[in-house]
Amino acid sequence: MTERETSDVGTADTVASTGRAPQKQGFAALRQSAVADDLDDGIDEQDDATIGTGASPGSLSHGEIGKKIVAAALRRATTAADRRRILRDPRPAVVVITVPSSAWIETVERYLNGIKRDWFVVARSGTDRQHTANVGNEGVAKALLWGRSVIGVASDPGRQLPRTLTAAADVEIVLGDLDTGSVGAAMRSRFPGTSVAVAADALTALQLDDVVAAMRPGVSPEESIELMRRASRRRSAGNDVSTAPDLATAVEFGAAREVAIALAQDIRDFKEGRQSWADSMKGLVFFGKPGTGKSVLCASIAAAAGVPLLRFSVASMFDKNSHLGTVIESLKNAIYQASAMGRSCLLALEEIEFIPRRDRLDARGRDWWTPIIDMLLLLTDAGIAANEPNGGAGRPVGVFIVACTNHLEMVEPALLRPNRLERAVEVMPPDCAGIANILRFHLAGALAGEDVSAVARSLEGATAAECMAVVRTAKRAARHAGRPMMLADLAAAAHGDDVRPPQVVWRTAVHEAAHAVATIVTGEGGLVYVSIQGHGGRTKIEGDADDLPTLETIERTAVCLLAAGAAEASIVGSLSIGWSGTDRSDLGRVALLLSHVHACSGLAGNLFVRANPDDAALEAVRADPELRRAVEDHVRRLYARAVALVGRHRNRIVAVAEALLDQRHLDAAEVVTILSDIPENSNEVPEDRR
């Protein structure tokens, strides 16, 4: 009897009309039946007698094969005492069965009803809005009142099953995901007399229906195993780590590589029994701009640690038809699939920012999102992520989790606590050596005798994805020309086709040259390179981390930012919107810096903190007319200093801009050399190439 028959439960008249006997008579009949000659030997023996009726061993139906797997899984997940309580005790039993995913629920329900129709089975997938803890409690109570055992089946019992059922549970059974023992039992029934072993790697990423489908009529045992392997490979598409960059030499990941090496070492030490789970790094959050290689780094960690990689896109949980139960089910399935592999693995949760922070939810959103956030926190907790099979006698199994995001500020802070994801590590765009390494990796042996360092220098500032695209473009050019690729193809692809009008290129060169020159002559320091590659310009400056910011250093940074606008006005003849327009523009960044000075720091003489030192400082300034005037006056004073700086170094700025037109990229040493040849306030004016 299932929950869908709840209309049959509740009154003596209704029970009588169904022809079903009270519970004691039901169990007496059960004890006398042929399905339980030796109940203590396990549920799977009952299954042999109940589900095979009318079918020869080699012609099991789809449902019968699935029930064979369920029977074996239940046998492995229960003790003799559990089975005696469920099957032999005359008292009604309340049982909660947690399944790996919703794909198991229908098969488990059919199997239970095949054992005893007197059981009241509540099977819920979470895909119905009524599948909550507040629905169905009366039906459970009535079933127990009339002497029927109640069995709940769900992937998340606490949220999906009636609260009365979970609170009264006598036996709790947790089914692991597909394992070689359960599938092997089904194989022996489907192919009697065979001894084909089912390897764990053949079951990676598979669902119950995948395994059942692999045992379809007309296939041999060997073909069935191969079908499982094929399905596993297809479900694991994108998880192959065999071609991932070698972590030992992948300098393109910068400082993040050192943390990745440490995680890979912890995974190896844990899975080989040299280190406890408590002493292991449980996971990380990789963050950074798009294209920096966060997902590739996950594959490199898995390859270095010698463990499988499973990827899960958090964004994929949400579509126009998603509701709370479906989302939670998807999230749980990702974690459980990893934990059920039977060996340690790395789970990459991509686009983790799609689950928002609790402190940024409004009242309405909090009601919907809180269960999802709580579930994520629970599933990333150390107690869920690791276990030791066979009561600790086997090799330890742990799920190490790495989350990836382009927006760390949107990630729930509780995820970064110890024993969860623990820490956030930024994956920066590669430096020159890293770019050369990426080019070599994607060239895959092409241009083996060529020096790609000059091309790498010209690409400084590019992401790993952009470097890959350059190699792809170069290969395409050579292929279309019908010849092997040459270094010139790679250089041409790196420079790209600049479709900007000449006056825009000149303005961009002047703008970036002013940043570079101001950084050097003010003593700001840290210039790495200046470039006008691609569709814009970039001046990379590495800040000085030896001391905390002071009013002097903040003002110096602001002058270097404002110098670009002053140079446009002086050298090009007008300002452009490239200098302003957004909070990330030069003028916008100066406004943010000085908003911190006036609203947060006390550096401007005010001894009151009006906002936190983030975007709230800028909002506070915008909302306060007096504070806004103070910041704007401060910006004007610093802009006057920038104008004076451009006047003193105008010819130097023009010379650097000229060199940028020729080379498109200059490193810091090249800029210093140009400046050393032109003294301050020089009367020698280079040819105007505007």
XYZ file of C-alpha atoms in Angstrom:
690
model
C 0.000 0.000 0.000
C 1.411 3.371 -0.934
C 0.785 6.944 0.077
C -1.319 7.392 -3.039
C -3.838 5.057 -1.346
C -4.283 7.200 1.756
C -8.025 7.297 1.171
C -8.018 3.651 2.269
C -6.554 4.524 5.655
C -8.400 6.084 8.520
C -11.595 4.282 9.581
C -12.544 0.721 10.488
C -15.114 0.669 7.709
C -12.545 1.678 5.129
C -10.037 -0.888 6.272
C -12.627 -3.632 6.182
C -13.744 -2.671 2.714
C -10.239 -3.092 1.351
C -10.124 -6.706 2.504
C -6.855 -6.060 4.349
C -6.358 -7.669 7.725
C -5.065 -5.855 10.789
C -1.306 -5.708 11.193
C -0.909 -8.780 13.450
C -2.689 -11.004 10.948
C -0.615 -9.481 8.155
C 2.641 -10.395 9.848
C 1.352 -13.865 10.718
C 0.656 -14.415 7.053
C 4.072 -12.997 6.238
C 5.782 -15.444 8.579
C 3.935 -18.333 6.961
C 4.718 -17.311 3.398
C 7.380 -18.826 1.190
C 9.143 -15.444 0.866
C 10.577 -15.638 4.361
C 11.957 -19.093 5.051
C 14.880 -17.454 6.829
C 14.193 -13.761 7.336
C 17.372 -13.233 9.315
C 19.388 -14.071 6.219
C 18.349 -10.834 4.614
C 15.936 -8.941 2.465
C 17.605 -10.115 -0.706
C 16.436 -13.700 -0.136
C 12.862 -12.448 -0.056
C 13.504 -10.604 -3.250
C 14.585 -13.828 -4.945
C 11.184 -15.354 -4.134
C 9.009 -12.358 -4.860
C 10.232 -10.499 -7.896
C 11.279 -13.439 -10.036
C 7.887 -15.065 -10.189
C 6.860 -15.845 -13.754
C 10.210 -14.866 -15.266
C 13.168 -17.002 -16.138
C 16.440 -15.800 -14.583
C 17.848 -14.575 -17.869
C 14.733 -12.664 -18.950
C 14.263 -10.223 -16.081
C 12.309 -7.089 -16.931
C 13.561 -3.550 -16.465
C 11.747 -3.292 -13.143
C 12.970 -6.667 -11.909
C 16.618 -5.829 -12.615
C 16.216 -2.553 -10.756
C 14.628 -4.351 -7.826
C 17.511 -6.818 -7.742
C 19.908 -3.904 -7.303
C 17.685 -2.366 -4.626
C 17.454 -5.695 -2.787
C 21.225 -6.070 -2.694
C 21.668 -2.445 -1.625
C 19.176 -2.893 1.229
C 20.931 -6.059 2.308
C 24.246 -4.227 2.512
C 22.737 -1.225 4.298
C 20.889 -3.110 7.070
C 21.839 -5.275 10.006
C 20.182 -8.532 11.049
C 18.573 -6.630 13.929
C 17.135 -4.072 11.471
C 15.621 -6.824 9.368
C 14.139 -8.625 12.352
C 12.536 -5.386 13.536
C 11.027 -4.722 10.117
C 9.935 -8.220 9.172
C 9.422 -10.367 12.308
C 8.483 -8.018 15.130
C 4.670 -8.100 15.574
C 4.627 -4.407 16.388
C 4.173 -1.915 13.529
C 7.559 -0.621 12.362
C 8.398 2.885 11.216
C 11.263 2.884 8.735
C 12.996 5.754 6.934
C 15.012 4.878 3.817
C 17.323 7.536 2.388
C 18.096 6.912 -1.286
C 21.019 8.407 -3.254
C 18.788 10.269 -5.690
C 15.211 10.560 -6.876
C 16.008 8.047 -9.661
C 15.851 5.280 -7.051
C 12.510 6.134 -5.498
C 10.085 4.450 -7.896
C 12.117 1.223 -7.974
C 12.480 1.092 -4.185
C 8.730 1.695 -3.821
C 7.912 -1.147 -6.231
C 10.296 -3.453 -4.437
C 8.773 -2.732 -1.011
C 5.231 -3.229 -2.287
C 6.335 -6.518 -3.817
C 7.395 -7.787 -0.390
C 4.240 -6.854 1.499
C 1.236 -4.896 0.307
C 0.175 -4.298 3.921
C 3.011 -1.811 4.358
C 2.119 1.857 4.052
C 4.875 3.242 1.797
C 5.409 7.010 1.600
C 7.731 7.556 -1.384
C 8.569 11.160 -2.252
C 10.963 12.607 -4.820
C 10.649 16.268 -3.833
C 9.417 17.234 -7.294
C 5.913 17.950 -6.001
C 5.181 20.994 -3.858
C 3.278 18.687 -1.489
C 6.439 16.714 -0.745
C 7.184 18.535 2.497
C 7.409 17.648 6.176
C 4.077 19.335 6.877
C 2.025 17.219 4.461
C 0.845 13.651 5.085
C 1.282 13.490 8.850
C -2.350 12.495 9.475
C -2.136 9.605 7.009
C 0.971 8.258 8.742
C -0.696 8.457 12.148
C -3.828 6.664 10.913
C -1.808 3.888 9.265
C 0.059 3.242 12.516
C -3.211 3.392 14.488
C -4.595 0.539 12.377
C -1.507 -1.581 12.865
C 0.299 -1.036 9.597
C 4.054 -0.573 9.313
C 5.023 2.700 7.637
C 8.065 3.016 5.389
C 9.239 6.394 4.092
C 11.475 6.669 1.029
C 13.149 9.937 -0.006
C 16.501 11.422 -0.911
C 16.050 14.110 1.757
C 13.754 12.616 4.414
C 13.915 15.560 6.780
C 12.450 17.896 4.177
C 10.393 15.574 1.999
C 8.765 13.052 4.352
C 6.002 13.760 6.886
C 7.459 14.933 10.163
C 5.415 12.362 12.081
C 7.124 9.588 10.109
C 10.719 10.799 10.576
C 10.155 11.584 14.246
C 8.783 8.084 14.982
C 11.384 6.128 12.971
C 12.473 2.825 14.541
C 14.944 2.014 11.780
C 16.851 4.417 9.532
C 18.441 2.989 6.393
C 20.822 4.920 4.155
C 21.375 3.418 0.710
C 24.701 4.192 -0.868
C 24.920 4.882 -4.568
C 25.617 2.135 -7.070
C 28.331 -0.248 -5.919
C 29.925 -3.317 -7.425
C 28.218 -5.664 -4.959
C 24.674 -4.534 -5.706
C 25.204 -4.397 -9.462
C 27.007 -7.735 -9.335
C 23.957 -9.330 -7.698
C 21.755 -8.051 -10.520
C 24.273 -9.289 -13.095
C 24.200 -12.793 -11.629
C 20.399 -12.866 -11.872
C 20.343 -11.382 -15.372
C 23.181 -13.627 -16.643
C 23.022 -16.819 -14.528
C 26.168 -18.900 -14.436
C 28.492 -16.042 -15.422
C 31.354 -14.699 -13.352
C 31.943 -11.318 -14.981
C 33.290 -8.858 -12.408
C 31.877 -5.335 -12.255
C 34.697 -2.808 -11.777
C 34.046 0.375 -9.787
C 35.204 2.620 -12.646
C 32.441 1.194 -14.859
C 29.866 2.718 -12.491
C 31.341 6.206 -12.209
C 28.641 8.903 -12.561
C 25.963 6.332 -13.477
C 22.366 6.428 -12.266
C 20.246 3.368 -11.482
C 18.456 3.482 -14.848
C 21.804 3.575 -16.689
C 22.801 0.230 -15.181
C 19.412 -1.334 -15.843
C 19.547 -0.154 -19.467
C 22.974 -1.767 -19.885
C 21.448 -5.186 -19.078
C 18.885 -5.015 -21.865
C 17.890 -8.139 -23.838
C 20.254 -9.397 -26.493
C 23.519 -8.345 -24.850
C 26.150 -10.587 -23.321
C 27.598 -10.016 -19.837
C 30.741 -8.533 -21.365
C 28.698 -6.256 -23.618
C 26.651 -5.156 -20.623
C 29.797 -4.101 -18.749
C 31.046 -2.246 -21.826
C 27.703 -0.437 -22.126
C 28.086 0.687 -18.512
C 31.602 1.945 -19.220
C 30.397 3.815 -22.291
C 27.563 5.449 -20.359
C 30.006 6.330 -17.592
C 32.366 8.025 -20.055
C 29.537 10.019 -21.596
C 28.148 11.096 -18.226
C 31.667 12.048 -17.164
C 32.311 14.126 -20.301
C 34.326 17.178 -19.289
C 35.763 15.351 -16.281
C 38.774 13.847 -18.078
C 41.958 14.962 -16.337
C 44.423 13.055 -18.526
C 45.155 16.125 -20.643
C 45.240 18.650 -17.771
C 48.401 20.775 -17.361
C 51.000 19.250 -15.053
C 50.686 21.030 -11.717
C 54.429 20.653 -11.127
C 55.240 22.931 -14.082
C 52.023 24.951 -14.507
C 53.559 28.304 -13.556
C 50.684 30.086 -15.298
C 48.578 29.667 -12.153
C 50.940 31.841 -10.129
C 50.485 31.843 -6.359
C 47.309 29.747 -6.668
C 49.501 26.897 -7.918
C 51.244 26.580 -4.552
C 47.925 26.178 -2.749
C 46.768 23.710 -5.401
C 49.929 21.625 -4.915
C 49.291 21.568 -1.163
C 45.701 20.386 -1.692
C 46.799 17.680 -4.132
C 49.377 16.472 -1.615
C 46.750 16.355 1.154
C 44.426 14.334 -1.082
C 47.193 11.847 -1.878
C 48.253 11.535 1.749
C 44.667 11.020 2.902
C 43.702 8.434 0.305
C 46.893 6.486 0.947
C 46.299 6.473 4.695
C 49.222 8.716 5.690
C 47.013 11.542 6.956
C 43.707 11.746 8.804
C 40.678 13.556 7.470
C 40.816 15.965 10.427
C 44.317 17.062 9.402
C 43.478 17.402 5.691
C 42.621 20.479 3.699
C 38.948 19.845 2.848
C 38.588 22.201 -0.080
C 39.005 25.673 -1.541
C 37.232 28.448 -3.379
C 39.037 29.602 -6.510
C 38.004 33.073 -7.641
C 39.114 35.463 -10.349
C 38.079 37.095 -13.583
C 36.601 34.896 -16.330
C 39.059 32.912 -18.414
C 41.872 32.660 -15.856
C 41.719 28.855 -15.797
C 39.934 28.040 -12.550
C 38.260 24.958 -14.007
C 41.494 23.803 -15.631
C 43.267 24.169 -12.291
C 40.709 21.808 -10.725
C 41.563 19.199 -13.353
C 45.281 19.660 -12.678
C 44.721 19.100 -8.944
C 42.755 15.903 -9.589
C 45.429 14.633 -11.973
C 48.235 15.425 -9.521
C 46.348 13.733 -6.665
C 45.430 10.686 -8.759
C 41.691 10.951 -8.099
C 38.623 11.309 -10.353
C 37.164 14.755 -11.021
C 33.422 15.383 -10.978
C 32.119 18.734 -12.190
C 28.792 20.249 -11.203
C 27.451 23.583 -12.403
C 25.412 25.241 -9.666
C 23.731 27.369 -12.328
C 22.327 24.204 -13.917
C 20.044 23.703 -10.898
C 17.988 26.707 -11.855
C 15.649 26.922 -14.814
C 12.193 28.364 -15.344
C 10.567 25.193 -14.022
C 12.769 24.763 -10.951
C 11.234 24.819 -7.535
C 12.747 24.342 -4.111
C 12.521 20.544 -3.958
C 14.088 20.069 -7.388
C 16.964 22.432 -6.622
C 17.793 20.746 -3.318
C 17.552 17.330 -4.969
C 20.027 18.393 -7.690
C 22.482 19.704 -5.127
C 22.278 16.571 -3.033
C 22.699 14.345 -6.068
C 25.973 16.073 -6.932
C 27.432 15.481 -3.476
C 26.078 11.956 -3.125
C 27.296 10.941 -6.558
C 30.791 11.949 -5.479
C 30.586 10.285 -2.071
C 29.246 7.046 -3.574
C 32.203 6.489 -5.897
C 33.869 4.263 -3.331
C 37.150 6.175 -3.527
C 38.409 9.676 -2.879
C 37.576 12.241 -5.537
C 37.562 15.960 -6.266
C 34.203 17.658 -6.762
C 34.283 20.992 -8.612
C 31.269 23.193 -7.849
C 31.301 25.750 -10.645
C 29.461 29.106 -10.556
C 28.954 28.806 -6.806
C 27.832 32.458 -6.699
C 24.446 31.396 -8.099
C 23.572 30.507 -4.504
C 23.428 33.950 -2.864
C 24.679 35.226 0.474
C 22.189 35.146 3.327
C 23.012 38.687 4.420
C 21.930 40.064 1.028
C 18.499 38.451 0.880
C 15.265 40.292 1.437
C 12.507 38.770 3.576
C 10.769 37.141 0.631
C 13.942 35.710 -0.876
C 15.141 34.442 2.496
C 12.215 32.021 2.809
C 13.072 30.380 -0.520
C 16.867 30.485 -0.419
C 17.599 29.586 3.210
C 16.876 25.826 2.816
C 19.177 25.714 -0.225
C 21.984 27.578 1.536
C 21.606 25.419 4.632
C 21.747 22.277 2.507
C 24.913 23.494 0.761
C 26.548 24.212 4.120
C 25.536 20.786 5.396
C 26.755 18.947 2.334
C 30.132 20.712 2.308
C 30.672 20.005 5.993
C 33.530 17.648 6.851
C 31.225 15.132 8.511
C 29.309 14.583 5.249
C 32.268 14.712 2.921
C 34.378 11.889 4.316
C 33.917 8.382 5.510
C 35.849 5.170 5.925
C 34.257 2.088 4.350
C 33.869 -1.192 6.119
C 33.854 0.389 9.545
C 37.230 2.006 8.932
C 38.945 -1.219 7.862
C 39.227 -0.240 4.206
C 41.059 2.589 2.486
C 39.672 5.989 3.553
C 37.313 7.769 1.166
C 36.936 11.535 1.072
C 35.187 14.041 -1.148
C 37.379 17.117 -1.530
C 35.415 20.101 -2.809
C 36.689 23.053 -4.837
C 34.226 25.803 -5.697
C 34.859 28.244 -8.562
C 33.461 31.735 -8.969
C 34.026 34.961 -10.848
C 32.453 36.925 -7.980
C 33.826 36.067 -4.541
C 31.882 38.938 -2.981
C 28.646 37.090 -3.828
C 29.632 33.821 -2.100
C 28.121 32.902 1.286
C 30.873 33.662 3.887
C 29.984 30.594 5.980
C 31.303 28.395 3.150
C 34.813 29.637 3.902
C 34.816 28.496 7.506
C 37.156 25.704 8.684
C 36.078 22.161 7.746
C 34.090 23.460 4.782
C 35.812 25.175 1.877
C 38.149 26.870 4.336
C 39.805 29.576 2.220
C 39.514 31.631 -0.955
C 42.396 31.725 -3.424
C 42.554 34.167 -6.317
C 43.552 32.838 -9.734
C 45.215 35.765 -11.462
C 45.881 36.249 -15.178
C 49.248 34.659 -16.018
C 52.516 36.566 -16.139
C 54.881 36.431 -19.107
C 56.381 33.063 -18.120
C 52.916 31.678 -17.504
C 51.685 32.843 -20.893
C 54.646 31.175 -22.602
C 53.796 27.961 -20.748
C 50.148 28.166 -21.841
C 51.172 28.770 -25.453
C 53.478 25.748 -25.364
C 50.751 23.596 -23.828
C 48.198 24.428 -26.530
C 50.788 24.293 -29.321
C 51.173 20.611 -28.343
C 54.611 20.204 -29.853
C 54.259 22.640 -32.745
C 57.003 25.314 -33.048
C 59.171 23.139 -30.821
C 62.395 24.875 -31.851
C 61.045 28.424 -31.704
C 61.272 31.004 -28.915
C 57.745 32.168 -28.042
C 58.834 34.579 -25.298
C 58.398 37.675 -27.505
C 54.831 36.607 -28.330
C 54.233 35.927 -24.642
C 55.413 39.446 -23.725
C 53.043 40.929 -26.265
C 50.169 39.031 -24.638
C 50.817 40.155 -21.047
C 47.485 40.870 -19.421
C 45.692 38.195 -21.434
C 43.817 35.417 -19.674
C 44.515 31.720 -20.183
C 41.394 31.461 -22.353
C 42.585 34.345 -24.550
C 46.011 32.681 -24.964
C 44.311 29.471 -26.025
C 42.304 31.433 -28.599
C 45.520 32.938 -29.995
C 46.998 29.481 -30.592
C 43.770 28.318 -32.180
C 43.772 31.335 -34.527
C 47.393 30.703 -35.509
C 46.691 27.029 -36.255
C 43.687 27.985 -38.357
C 45.729 30.485 -40.408
C 48.391 27.878 -41.159
C 45.799 25.239 -41.991
C 43.986 27.547 -44.402
C 47.335 28.396 -46.023
C 48.037 24.688 -46.487
C 51.377 24.690 -44.622
C 52.834 23.991 -41.178
C 52.372 26.712 -38.589
C 55.144 29.296 -38.251
C 56.094 31.634 -35.426
C 54.842 34.511 -37.572
C 51.350 32.997 -37.468
C 51.434 33.008 -33.681
C 52.734 36.588 -33.550
C 50.083 37.769 -36.000
C 47.353 36.059 -34.002
C 48.656 37.662 -30.814
C 48.548 41.150 -32.312
C 45.154 40.535 -33.858
C 43.401 42.767 -36.323
C 43.107 46.232 -34.815
C 39.926 47.653 -36.348
C 39.975 50.812 -34.235
C 40.260 54.130 -36.061
C 43.793 55.621 -35.933
C 42.693 58.525 -33.716
C 41.254 56.085 -31.155
C 44.502 54.078 -31.134
C 46.515 57.281 -30.602
C 44.263 58.458 -27.780
C 44.552 55.033 -26.137
C 48.345 55.117 -26.455
C 48.526 58.586 -24.860
C 46.146 57.560 -22.093
C 48.127 54.447 -21.128
C 51.484 56.167 -21.581
C 50.415 58.833 -19.072
C 49.582 56.164 -16.501
C 52.979 54.517 -17.040
C 55.039 57.710 -16.924
C 53.197 59.054 -13.880
C 53.747 55.774 -12.041
C 57.505 56.053 -12.553
C 58.103 59.783 -12.008
C 55.944 60.069 -8.879
C 57.677 57.149 -7.204
C 54.422 55.186 -7.141
C 56.418 52.261 -8.512
C 55.275 48.779 -9.395
C 54.887 49.257 -13.153
C 54.899 45.867 -14.869
C 53.932 46.715 -18.431
C 51.787 48.980 -20.577
C 49.872 47.694 -23.600
C 47.386 48.780 -26.252
C 46.810 45.266 -27.581
C 43.375 44.083 -28.630
C 40.451 46.458 -28.354
C 41.679 48.637 -25.491
C 44.611 49.558 -23.314
C 46.046 48.292 -20.057
C 48.700 49.451 -17.636
C 49.575 46.824 -15.066
C 50.827 48.117 -11.727
C 51.599 45.936 -8.737
C 50.980 47.755 -5.473
C 53.371 48.003 -2.552
C 52.196 45.716 0.239
C 54.950 46.722 2.699
C 52.761 49.207 4.540
C 49.139 50.227 4.999
C 47.789 53.017 2.771
C 48.337 56.569 4.017
C 46.871 59.852 2.785
C 50.102 60.492 0.862
C 50.083 57.141 -0.945
C 46.364 57.339 -1.701
C 46.771 60.810 -3.211
C 49.776 59.654 -5.259
C 47.737 56.754 -6.685
C 44.915 59.152 -7.506
C 47.281 61.491 -9.358
C 48.572 58.583 -11.468
C 44.985 57.692 -12.380
C 44.012 61.286 -13.155
C 47.144 61.850 -15.267
C 45.578 59.883 -18.147
C 42.679 62.332 -18.443
C 45.014 65.311 -18.115
C 47.199 63.869 -20.908
C 44.225 63.340 -23.196
C 43.167 66.943 -22.672
C 46.699 68.322 -23.190
C 48.131 66.090 -25.918
C 45.082 64.832 -27.833
C 43.163 68.060 -27.287
C 40.052 66.716 -25.516
C 38.840 64.342 -22.859
C 36.955 61.154 -23.772
C 34.494 58.965 -21.914
C 37.270 56.360 -21.631
C 38.507 58.387 -18.645
C 35.195 58.323 -16.788
C 31.651 56.986 -16.984
C 31.681 54.045 -14.545
C 32.877 53.227 -11.036
C 35.682 51.175 -12.630
C 36.949 54.054 -14.793
C 39.914 56.215 -13.753
C 37.685 58.962 -12.385
C 35.383 56.421 -10.738
C 38.292 54.710 -8.969
C 39.592 58.055 -7.730
C 36.111 58.887 -6.407
C 36.045 55.562 -4.549
C 39.526 56.092 -3.086
C 38.678 59.555 -1.796
C 35.261 58.428 -0.569
C 37.129 56.012 1.691
C 39.349 58.881 2.852
C 36.439 61.156 3.772
C 33.762 58.659 4.857
C 35.702 55.817 6.481
C 39.306 56.472 7.390
C 39.685 59.678 9.363
C 42.619 60.594 7.091
C 40.942 63.829 5.988
C 40.652 65.148 9.559
C 37.141 63.870 10.234
C 36.939 61.512 13.221
C 33.701 59.748 12.407
C 33.206 56.596 10.299
C 30.152 57.071 8.109
C 30.323 53.849 6.089
C 32.206 50.580 5.673
C 35.276 50.692 3.396
C 33.615 49.216 0.334
C 31.082 50.453 -2.197
C 28.981 51.685 0.738
C 31.492 54.517 1.176
C 30.744 55.814 -2.315
C 27.006 55.516 -1.702
C 27.368 57.475 1.534
C 29.186 60.253 -0.321
C 26.554 60.366 -3.049
C 23.799 60.665 -0.467
C 25.445 63.459 1.564
C 25.786 66.827 -0.270
C 28.393 68.162 2.151
C 30.497 65.015 1.939
C 30.124 64.984 -1.841
C 31.461 68.577 -2.075
C 34.431 67.662 0.121
C 35.333 64.699 -2.089
C 34.886 66.647 -5.329
C 37.067 69.521 -4.036
C 39.725 66.979 -3.124
C 39.541 65.427 -6.617
C 39.914 68.874 -8.202
C 43.075 69.587 -6.181
C 44.597 66.293 -7.220
C 43.584 66.792 -10.851
C 45.486 70.089 -10.794
C 48.548 68.164 -9.625
C 48.020 65.684 -12.483
C 47.794 68.528 -15.023
C 51.061 69.970 -13.692
C 52.717 66.543 -13.913
C 51.643 66.102 -17.535
C 52.973 69.554 -18.344
C 56.396 68.687 -16.919
C 56.570 65.309 -18.650
C 54.560 65.904 -21.789
C 57.312 64.923 -24.200
C 58.101 61.769 -22.252
C 54.435 60.756 -22.410
C 54.374 61.370 -26.151
C 57.555 59.315 -26.635
C 56.117 56.355 -24.750
C 52.864 56.681 -26.717
C 54.908 56.674 -29.978
C 56.674 53.507 -28.911
C 53.333 51.916 -28.069
C 52.070 52.650 -31.571
C 55.059 50.758 -32.957
C 55.266 47.863 -30.522
C 51.790 47.720 -28.890
C 53.417 46.468 -25.685
C 56.200 47.807 -23.462
C 57.494 46.332 -20.251
C 58.640 48.499 -17.359
C 62.321 48.391 -18.334
C 61.518 49.614 -21.859
C 59.507 52.540 -20.486
C 62.357 53.489 -18.119
C 64.811 53.427 -21.030
C 62.619 55.805 -23.066
C 62.308 58.192 -20.103
C 66.060 58.176 -19.500
C 66.659 59.470 -23.043
C 64.311 62.455 -22.625
C 64.970 64.802 -19.699
C 62.165 66.501 -17.819
C 60.917 69.726 -19.464
C 62.786 68.850 -22.676
C 62.251 71.173 -25.633
C 62.758 68.293 -28.050
C 59.295 67.376 -29.284
C 58.944 64.044 -31.131
C 57.087 64.019 -34.414
C 53.327 64.172 -33.786
C 51.810 60.978 -35.199
C 48.281 61.684 -34.158
